Amino acid sequence: MIGLVGLVATMLLAPLALLLSASPAGAVDVRCTAEPDKSACIASTLRTEAGILAGVTLTLTNEAGDTQSTTTSDTGYWSFKVEQEGKYTITIDESTLPKGLVTAGDVTVVAKFGQTVGALIDTRTGNYDASTSKLDELIQSSASGIRLGLLLALASIGLSLIYGTTGLSNFAHAEQVTLGGMVGYGLINVWSINLYLGGLLVVIICGATGWLQDRVMWQPLRHRGLGLTQLMIVTIGLSLAMQYCFQIFVGARTVRVLVANPSVRKIGPVTLTNQSYVAMGISIVVLAAVGYALLRTRIGRATRAVSDNPALAAASGIDVDKVIRLVWTVAAALAGLSGLLYALVTNGIKWDSGLQILLLLFAAVTLGGLGTAFGALIGSLVIGLVVEISPVLGVPGDFKYATALLMLILLLLVRPQGLLGKAQRVG
């Protein structure tokens, strides 16, 4: 069984290894790379509320008083590479700032070997007012929550469909999200493929990995009569195997699908990157297409029939294995798209990005009702809103994910079947 899981993980990640075997494409900025036990990086992007700042000189001073200088690039990016751990002070040469700008001038950070430390220096126009009303904060957080909810929905709907048709809780589904971001990095960043063409290829490749999983592993295991507990343990093993493979092929660093810094668009009190607006639009279109397919197409009705009663569906002439394989393929494709969009919105992805949102995915599926695709959509939006709005309401930032899980527990105490789930007799 261990050998089978390792083989499947290797086969799933073979396309990623091929993509990353090419040399990286030319980037807008030369990124600083920290080496374990040798060096550390201090880097950030210098910008005001009005935009990025290019050609500004910054000076780095260590505890001994030694200095080095750098100038921000055309994208506002700057970095220092240091070979000693400790405190460093970054200072802006105010004479190089455009007229009308004010700055705090300096910031102190602690550098550690093998790490890249961000250093944000407060720089703004002279008439800038940083104060915002609670209403504006609530609207901004709601927009961010809807964005997060839509990205979670792309992945959680597939997770819910898998559970509905097979009864299996797939703990490796979050790694399919990571795989989408990693493949996007390989296609778009390393191979310099157009973003939209690369996105289409990500969906196709990730969908193929879902087909391969069911064909090579899940269908044979189902036919051998393995119980759901054993299959769930296999998904955990596959999840761990894929995480380690990500570290082998890409490393433990955060990689970016697009190197250039995203542009920002402000609509009323809402400020989001253009990539966020595009990601939300794509998510809405894809989710609407999935909903239409489930409700109005023949294969959608067959999928719902298998989810309701596999034995009865088989007796009525539906090929249950083909339906389940299609569900695995679509679920993996949706998760891959979610991972690519997540990498674009958060400006990077790393080997454990999927693991960080795994509990949110399960919370969304459980909140909406196990096995119901539309319940997963509603649950994802609710979870996304709770996560982003809770800090505005006074919840410490480190506890915002715990707030979503607490709300899930309270709802299940009142409605165990979830928002759209059907009550069933137990025992």
Coordinates of C-alpha atoms in Angstrom, one line a residue:
M1 CA 0.0 0.0 0.0
I2 CA 2.9 2.4 0.9
G3 CA 4.5 1.6 -2.4
L4 CA 1.3 2.2 -4.3
V5 CA 0.8 5.6 -2.7
G6 CA 4.4 6.6 -3.4
L7 CA 4.0 5.5 -7.1
V8 CA 0.8 7.5 -7.5
A9 CA 2.3 10.6 -5.9
T10 CA 5.3 10.3 -8.3
M11 CA 3.1 9.9 -11.3
L12 CA 0.9 12.9 -10.3
L13 CA 3.9 15.1 -9.9
A14 CA 5.8 14.0 -12.9
P15 CA 4.4 16.9 -15.0
L16 CA 5.6 19.3 -12.4
A17 CA 9.1 17.9 -12.4
L18 CA 9.2 18.2 -16.2
L19 CA 8.0 21.8 -16.1
L20 CA 10.6 22.8 -13.5
S21 CA 13.5 21.2 -15.3
A22 CA 13.7 24.2 -17.6
S23 CA 15.6 27.3 -16.6
P24 CA 13.6 30.1 -15.1
A25 CA 12.3 32.8 -17.5
G26 CA 13.7 36.3 -17.2
A27 CA 12.2 38.2 -14.4
V28 CA 11.5 41.9 -13.9
D29 CA 13.4 41.9 -10.6
V30 CA 16.3 39.8 -9.4
R31 CA 15.0 38.3 -6.2
C32 CA 17.2 37.8 -3.2
T33 CA 17.7 34.2 -2.2
A34 CA 18.6 33.3 1.4
E35 CA 20.8 30.3 2.1
P36 CA 20.6 28.2 5.2
D37 CA 23.4 28.8 7.7
K38 CA 25.0 31.3 5.2
S39 CA 22.9 34.3 4.5
A40 CA 19.6 36.1 5.0
C41 CA 17.5 38.5 2.9
I42 CA 15.7 41.7 3.7
A43 CA 13.3 42.8 1.0
S44 CA 10.1 44.5 0.2
T45 CA 8.4 46.8 -2.2
L46 CA 8.4 50.6 -1.6
R47 CA 5.0 52.2 -2.4
T48 CA 2.6 54.8 -1.2
E49 CA -1.2 54.8 -1.3
A50 CA -0.8 56.4 -4.8
G51 CA 1.5 53.8 -6.3
I52 CA 5.0 52.3 -6.4
L53 CA 8.2 54.3 -5.9
A54 CA 11.1 53.7 -8.3
G55 CA 14.6 55.1 -8.0
V56 CA 14.6 55.7 -4.3
T57 CA 17.8 55.1 -2.4
L58 CA 17.7 53.0 0.8
T59 CA 20.6 52.4 3.2
L60 CA 21.0 49.3 5.4
T61 CA 23.0 49.6 8.7
N62 CA 24.0 46.7 11.0
E63 CA 24.6 46.8 14.7
A64 CA 28.3 47.5 14.1
G65 CA 27.5 50.6 12.0
D66 CA 28.5 49.1 8.6
T67 CA 26.3 50.3 5.8
Q68 CA 25.3 49.3 2.3
S69 CA 22.9 50.9 -0.2
T70 CA 20.5 50.0 -2.9
T71 CA 17.9 51.7 -5.2
T72 CA 14.4 50.6 -5.8
S73 CA 13.6 49.1 -9.2
D74 CA 11.0 50.2 -11.7
T75 CA 8.5 48.0 -9.8
G76 CA 9.5 49.5 -6.4
Y77 CA 11.3 46.3 -5.3
W78 CA 14.4 46.4 -3.2
S79 CA 16.5 43.9 -1.3
F80 CA 19.6 43.4 0.8
K81 CA 21.5 40.2 1.2
V82 CA 23.4 39.9 4.6
E83 CA 25.8 37.3 5.9
Q84 CA 25.3 38.0 9.6
E85 CA 22.3 37.5 11.8
G86 CA 21.1 40.3 14.0
K87 CA 19.3 43.6 13.9
Y88 CA 19.4 45.8 10.8
T89 CA 18.0 49.3 10.2
I90 CA 16.8 50.4 6.8
T91 CA 16.7 54.1 6.1
I92 CA 15.2 56.0 3.2
D93 CA 17.3 58.8 1.6
E94 CA 14.5 61.4 1.7
S95 CA 16.4 63.5 -0.9
T96 CA 15.6 60.8 -3.5
L97 CA 11.8 60.8 -2.7
P98 CA 9.5 62.7 -5.1
K99 CA 8.1 66.0 -3.9
G100 CA 5.1 65.9 -1.6
L101 CA 6.0 62.6 0.0
V102 CA 6.6 62.1 3.7
T103 CA 8.1 59.0 5.4
A104 CA 8.8 57.5 8.8
G105 CA 12.4 57.3 7.4
D106 CA 13.6 54.0 8.9
V107 CA 12.5 50.6 10.2
T108 CA 14.4 47.9 12.2
V109 CA 14.2 44.2 11.4
V110 CA 15.9 41.0 12.7
A111 CA 17.6 38.9 10.1
K112 CA 18.0 35.1 10.4
F113 CA 19.9 32.7 8.1
G114 CA 17.8 31.0 5.5
Q115 CA 14.9 33.5 5.8
T116 CA 13.7 36.5 3.8
V117 CA 12.4 39.3 6.1
G118 CA 10.0 41.9 4.9
A119 CA 10.5 45.5 5.9
L120 CA 7.6 47.9 5.3
I121 CA 8.6 51.6 5.6
D122 CA 5.7 54.0 6.1
T123 CA 5.7 56.3 3.0
R124 CA 2.8 58.4 1.9
T125 CA 1.7 61.6 0.4
G126 CA 1.5 64.6 2.7
N127 CA -2.3 64.9 2.6
Y128 CA -3.0 61.2 3.1
D129 CA -5.4 60.4 5.9
A130 CA -4.8 56.9 7.2
S131 CA -8.0 56.8 9.3
T132 CA -10.9 54.7 8.0
S133 CA -14.4 54.3 9.4
K134 CA -15.6 51.0 10.8
L135 CA -18.1 50.8 7.9
D136 CA -15.4 51.1 5.3
E137 CA -13.3 48.5 7.1
L138 CA -16.4 46.2 7.2
I139 CA -17.0 46.7 3.4
Q140 CA -13.3 46.0 2.6
S141 CA -13.3 42.9 4.8
S142 CA -16.5 41.7 3.2
A143 CA -15.0 42.0 -0.3
S144 CA -11.9 40.1 0.9
G145 CA -14.2 37.5 2.5
I146 CA -16.2 37.0 -0.8
R147 CA -12.9 36.6 -2.7
L148 CA -11.7 34.0 -0.2
G149 CA -15.0 32.3 -0.2
L150 CA -15.1 32.0 -4.0
L151 CA -11.6 30.5 -4.1
L152 CA -12.5 28.0 -1.4
A153 CA -15.7 27.1 -3.2
L154 CA -13.8 26.0 -6.3
A155 CA -12.0 23.5 -4.3
S156 CA -14.7 22.5 -1.8
I157 CA -17.3 21.7 -4.4
G158 CA -15.0 19.0 -5.8
L159 CA -14.4 17.7 -2.3
S160 CA -18.1 17.6 -1.7
L161 CA -18.8 15.8 -4.9
I162 CA -16.2 13.2 -4.1
Y163 CA -17.8 12.6 -0.7
G164 CA -21.2 12.5 -2.2
T165 CA -20.4 9.9 -4.8
T166 CA -18.0 7.7 -2.9
G167 CA -18.4 8.6 0.8
L168 CA -14.7 9.3 1.0
S169 CA -13.2 12.3 2.9
N170 CA -10.2 13.1 0.7
F171 CA -7.4 14.6 2.8
A172 CA -5.2 14.9 -0.3
H173 CA -7.6 17.3 -2.0
A174 CA -5.8 20.3 -0.5
E175 CA -2.6 19.1 -2.2
Q176 CA -4.4 19.3 -5.5
V177 CA -4.9 23.0 -4.8
T178 CA -1.1 23.3 -4.2
L179 CA -0.4 21.3 -7.3
G180 CA -2.4 23.9 -9.4
G181 CA -0.3 26.7 -8.1
M182 CA 2.9 24.8 -8.6
V183 CA 2.1 23.8 -12.2
G184 CA 1.0 27.4 -12.8
Y185 CA 4.4 28.5 -11.6
G186 CA 6.2 26.0 -13.9
L187 CA 4.1 26.9 -17.0
I188 CA 3.8 30.7 -16.6
N189 CA 6.9 31.7 -14.7
V190 CA 9.5 29.0 -15.7
W191 CA 8.3 28.3 -19.3
S192 CA 7.0 31.9 -19.9
I193 CA 3.6 30.7 -21.3
N194 CA 0.8 33.3 -21.5
L195 CA -1.2 33.6 -18.3
Y196 CA -4.5 32.6 -19.7
L197 CA -3.1 29.8 -21.9
G198 CA -1.1 28.6 -18.9
G199 CA -4.2 28.7 -16.7
L200 CA -6.1 26.5 -19.2
L201 CA -3.2 24.0 -19.3
V202 CA -3.2 24.0 -15.5
V203 CA -6.9 22.9 -15.4
I204 CA -6.2 20.2 -18.0
I205 CA -3.1 18.8 -16.3
C206 CA -4.7 18.8 -12.9
G207 CA -7.9 17.2 -14.3
A208 CA -5.7 14.5 -15.8
T209 CA -4.1 13.8 -12.4
G210 CA -7.6 13.3 -10.9
W211 CA -8.5 10.9 -13.7
L212 CA -5.2 9.1 -13.1
Q213 CA -5.8 8.8 -9.4
D214 CA -9.1 7.1 -9.8
R215 CA -7.9 4.9 -12.6
V216 CA -4.7 3.7 -10.9
M217 CA -5.6 3.7 -7.3
W218 CA -9.2 4.5 -6.1
Q219 CA -11.1 2.2 -8.5
P220 CA -8.9 -0.9 -7.8
L221 CA -9.2 -0.2 -4.0
R222 CA -13.0 0.2 -4.3
H223 CA -13.3 -3.1 -6.2
R224 CA -11.2 -4.8 -3.5
G225 CA -13.8 -3.8 -1.0
L226 CA -11.7 -1.6 1.2
G227 CA -13.6 0.3 3.8
L228 CA -13.9 4.1 4.0
T229 CA -11.5 4.2 7.0
Q230 CA -8.8 2.5 5.1
L231 CA -9.3 4.7 2.0
M232 CA -9.2 7.8 4.2
I233 CA -5.8 6.7 5.6
V234 CA -4.6 6.2 2.1
T235 CA -5.6 9.8 1.3
I236 CA -3.6 11.0 4.3
G237 CA -0.6 9.1 3.0
L238 CA -1.0 10.5 -0.5
S239 CA -1.2 14.0 1.0
L240 CA 2.1 13.6 2.9
A241 CA 3.8 12.1 -0.1
M242 CA 2.7 15.0 -2.4
Q243 CA 3.9 17.5 0.2
Y244 CA 7.4 16.0 0.3
C245 CA 7.4 15.8 -3.5
F246 CA 6.6 19.5 -3.7
Q247 CA 9.6 20.2 -1.5
I248 CA 11.8 18.0 -3.6
F249 CA 10.8 19.6 -6.9
V250 CA 10.3 23.3 -5.9
G251 CA 11.8 23.6 -2.4
A252 CA 10.4 25.1 0.8
R253 CA 10.4 28.6 -0.6
T254 CA 7.4 30.6 -1.7
V255 CA 7.2 30.8 -5.5
R256 CA 5.2 33.3 -7.6
V257 CA 3.3 32.6 -10.7
L258 CA 3.8 36.2 -11.9
V259 CA 6.9 38.0 -10.9
A260 CA 5.7 41.6 -11.6
N261 CA 3.9 43.3 -8.7
P262 CA 0.1 43.3 -9.2
S263 CA -1.6 46.6 -9.9
V264 CA -4.3 47.8 -7.5
R265 CA -7.8 49.1 -8.3
K266 CA -10.0 51.0 -5.8
I267 CA -13.7 50.9 -6.2
G268 CA -15.3 53.0 -3.5
P269 CA -14.0 51.8 -0.1
V270 CA -12.9 48.5 -1.6
T271 CA -9.2 48.2 -2.6
L272 CA -8.2 45.0 -4.3
T273 CA -5.6 44.0 -6.9
N274 CA -6.7 43.6 -10.5
Q275 CA -5.8 39.9 -10.2
S276 CA -8.3 39.6 -7.4
Y277 CA -11.1 41.0 -9.5
V278 CA -10.3 38.7 -12.4
A279 CA -10.0 35.7 -10.1
M280 CA -13.4 36.5 -8.6
G281 CA -15.0 36.8 -12.0
I282 CA -13.5 33.5 -13.2
S283 CA -14.7 31.8 -10.1
I284 CA -18.2 33.0 -10.5
V285 CA -18.4 31.9 -14.2
V286 CA -16.9 28.5 -13.4
L287 CA -19.2 27.9 -10.4
A288 CA -22.2 28.9 -12.5
A289 CA -21.2 26.5 -15.2
V290 CA -20.8 23.6 -12.6
G291 CA -24.2 24.4 -11.2
Y292 CA -25.8 24.4 -14.6
A293 CA -24.1 21.1 -15.4
L294 CA -25.4 19.5 -12.2
L295 CA -29.0 20.7 -12.7
R296 CA -29.5 20.7 -16.5
T297 CA -27.3 18.1 -18.1
R298 CA -27.6 14.3 -18.3
I299 CA -24.3 13.7 -16.7
G300 CA -25.2 16.1 -13.9
R301 CA -28.4 14.2 -13.2
A302 CA -26.4 10.9 -13.3
T303 CA -23.9 12.4 -10.8
R304 CA -26.7 13.4 -8.4
A305 CA -28.3 9.9 -8.8
V306 CA -25.0 8.2 -7.8
S307 CA -24.7 10.6 -4.9
D308 CA -28.2 9.8 -3.7
N309 CA -28.1 6.0 -4.1
P310 CA -25.2 4.3 -6.0
A311 CA -26.9 0.8 -6.0
L312 CA -30.2 2.2 -7.4
A313 CA -28.3 4.3 -10.0
A314 CA -26.4 1.2 -11.2
A315 CA -29.7 -0.8 -11.4
S316 CA -31.1 1.9 -13.6
G317 CA -28.3 1.6 -16.1
I318 CA -25.9 4.3 -15.0
D319 CA -22.2 3.4 -15.2
V320 CA -21.2 4.3 -11.6
D321 CA -17.5 3.9 -12.2
K322 CA -17.5 6.3 -15.1
V323 CA -19.5 8.8 -13.1
I324 CA -17.1 8.6 -10.2
R325 CA -14.1 8.9 -12.5
L326 CA -15.6 12.0 -14.0
V327 CA -16.2 13.4 -10.5
W328 CA -12.5 12.8 -9.6
T329 CA -11.4 14.5 -12.8
V330 CA -13.6 17.6 -12.4
A331 CA -12.8 17.9 -8.7
A332 CA -9.0 17.8 -9.4
A333 CA -9.4 20.4 -12.3
L334 CA -11.4 22.7 -10.0
A335 CA -8.9 22.4 -7.2
G336 CA -6.1 23.1 -9.7
L337 CA -7.8 26.2 -10.9
S338 CA -8.4 27.3 -7.3
G339 CA -4.7 26.8 -6.5
L340 CA -3.6 28.9 -9.5
L341 CA -6.0 31.7 -8.6
Y342 CA -5.0 31.5 -4.9
A343 CA -1.3 31.8 -5.9
L344 CA -2.1 34.9 -8.0
V345 CA -4.3 36.5 -5.3
T346 CA -1.9 35.9 -2.4
N347 CA 1.1 36.6 -4.6
G348 CA 2.8 33.2 -4.1
I349 CA 2.4 29.6 -3.2
K350 CA 4.5 27.1 -1.3
W351 CA 4.5 23.4 -0.4
D352 CA 2.1 23.7 2.5
S353 CA -0.3 26.3 1.1
G354 CA -3.0 23.7 0.6
L355 CA -2.5 22.3 4.0
Q356 CA -3.1 25.7 5.5
I357 CA -6.6 25.9 4.0
L358 CA -7.5 22.2 4.5
L359 CA -9.6 22.7 7.6
L360 CA -11.4 25.6 5.9
L361 CA -12.3 23.4 3.0
F362 CA -13.7 20.7 5.3
A363 CA -15.5 23.3 7.4
A364 CA -17.1 24.7 4.3
V365 CA -18.3 21.3 3.1
T366 CA -19.6 20.3 6.6
L367 CA -21.2 23.7 7.1
G368 CA -23.1 23.5 3.8
G369 CA -24.1 19.9 4.2
L370 CA -22.0 16.8 3.4
G371 CA -22.2 15.7 -0.2
T372 CA -24.1 18.7 -1.5
A373 CA -22.3 20.9 -4.1
F374 CA -24.5 23.9 -3.5
G375 CA -24.1 23.6 0.2
A376 CA -20.3 23.6 -0.3
L377 CA -20.7 26.9 -2.2
I378 CA -22.7 28.5 0.5
G379 CA -20.5 27.1 3.3
S380 CA -17.4 28.5 1.5
L381 CA -18.8 32.0 1.2
V382 CA -19.9 31.9 4.9
I383 CA -16.5 30.7 6.0
G384 CA -14.7 33.3 3.9
L385 CA -16.8 36.1 5.2
V386 CA -16.3 35.0 8.9
V387 CA -12.6 34.6 8.5
E388 CA -12.1 38.1 7.0
I389 CA -14.7 40.0 9.0
S390 CA -13.9 38.7 12.5
P391 CA -10.7 40.9 12.9
V392 CA -12.8 44.0 12.2
L393 CA -15.2 42.9 15.0
G394 CA -12.3 42.7 17.5
V395 CA -11.2 39.1 17.1
P396 CA -7.3 38.9 17.2
G397 CA -5.9 38.1 13.7
D398 CA -4.4 34.8 14.9
F399 CA -7.8 33.5 15.9
K400 CA -9.8 34.3 12.8
Y401 CA -9.6 30.8 11.5
A402 CA -10.6 29.4 14.9
T403 CA -13.7 31.8 14.8
A404 CA -14.9 30.1 11.6
L405 CA -14.5 26.6 13.1
L406 CA -16.2 27.7 16.3
M407 CA -19.2 29.0 14.2
L408 CA -19.2 25.6 12.5
I409 CA -19.5 23.8 15.8
L410 CA -22.3 26.0 17.1
L411 CA -24.3 25.5 13.8
L412 CA -23.9 21.7 13.9
L413 CA -25.2 21.7 17.5
V414 CA -28.4 23.2 16.1
R415 CA -28.5 21.7 12.6
P416 CA -26.3 18.6 12.4
Q417 CA -26.9 18.0 8.7
G418 CA -25.6 21.4 7.8
L419 CA -27.3 24.3 6.0
L420 CA -28.5 22.3 2.9
G421 CA -28.0 18.8 4.1
K422 CA -30.8 16.3 4.5
A423 CA -31.6 15.0 8.0
Q424 CA -31.0 11.2 8.2
R425 CA -31.8 8.6 10.7
V426 CA -28.8 7.2 12.6
G427 CA -29.0 3.7 13.9

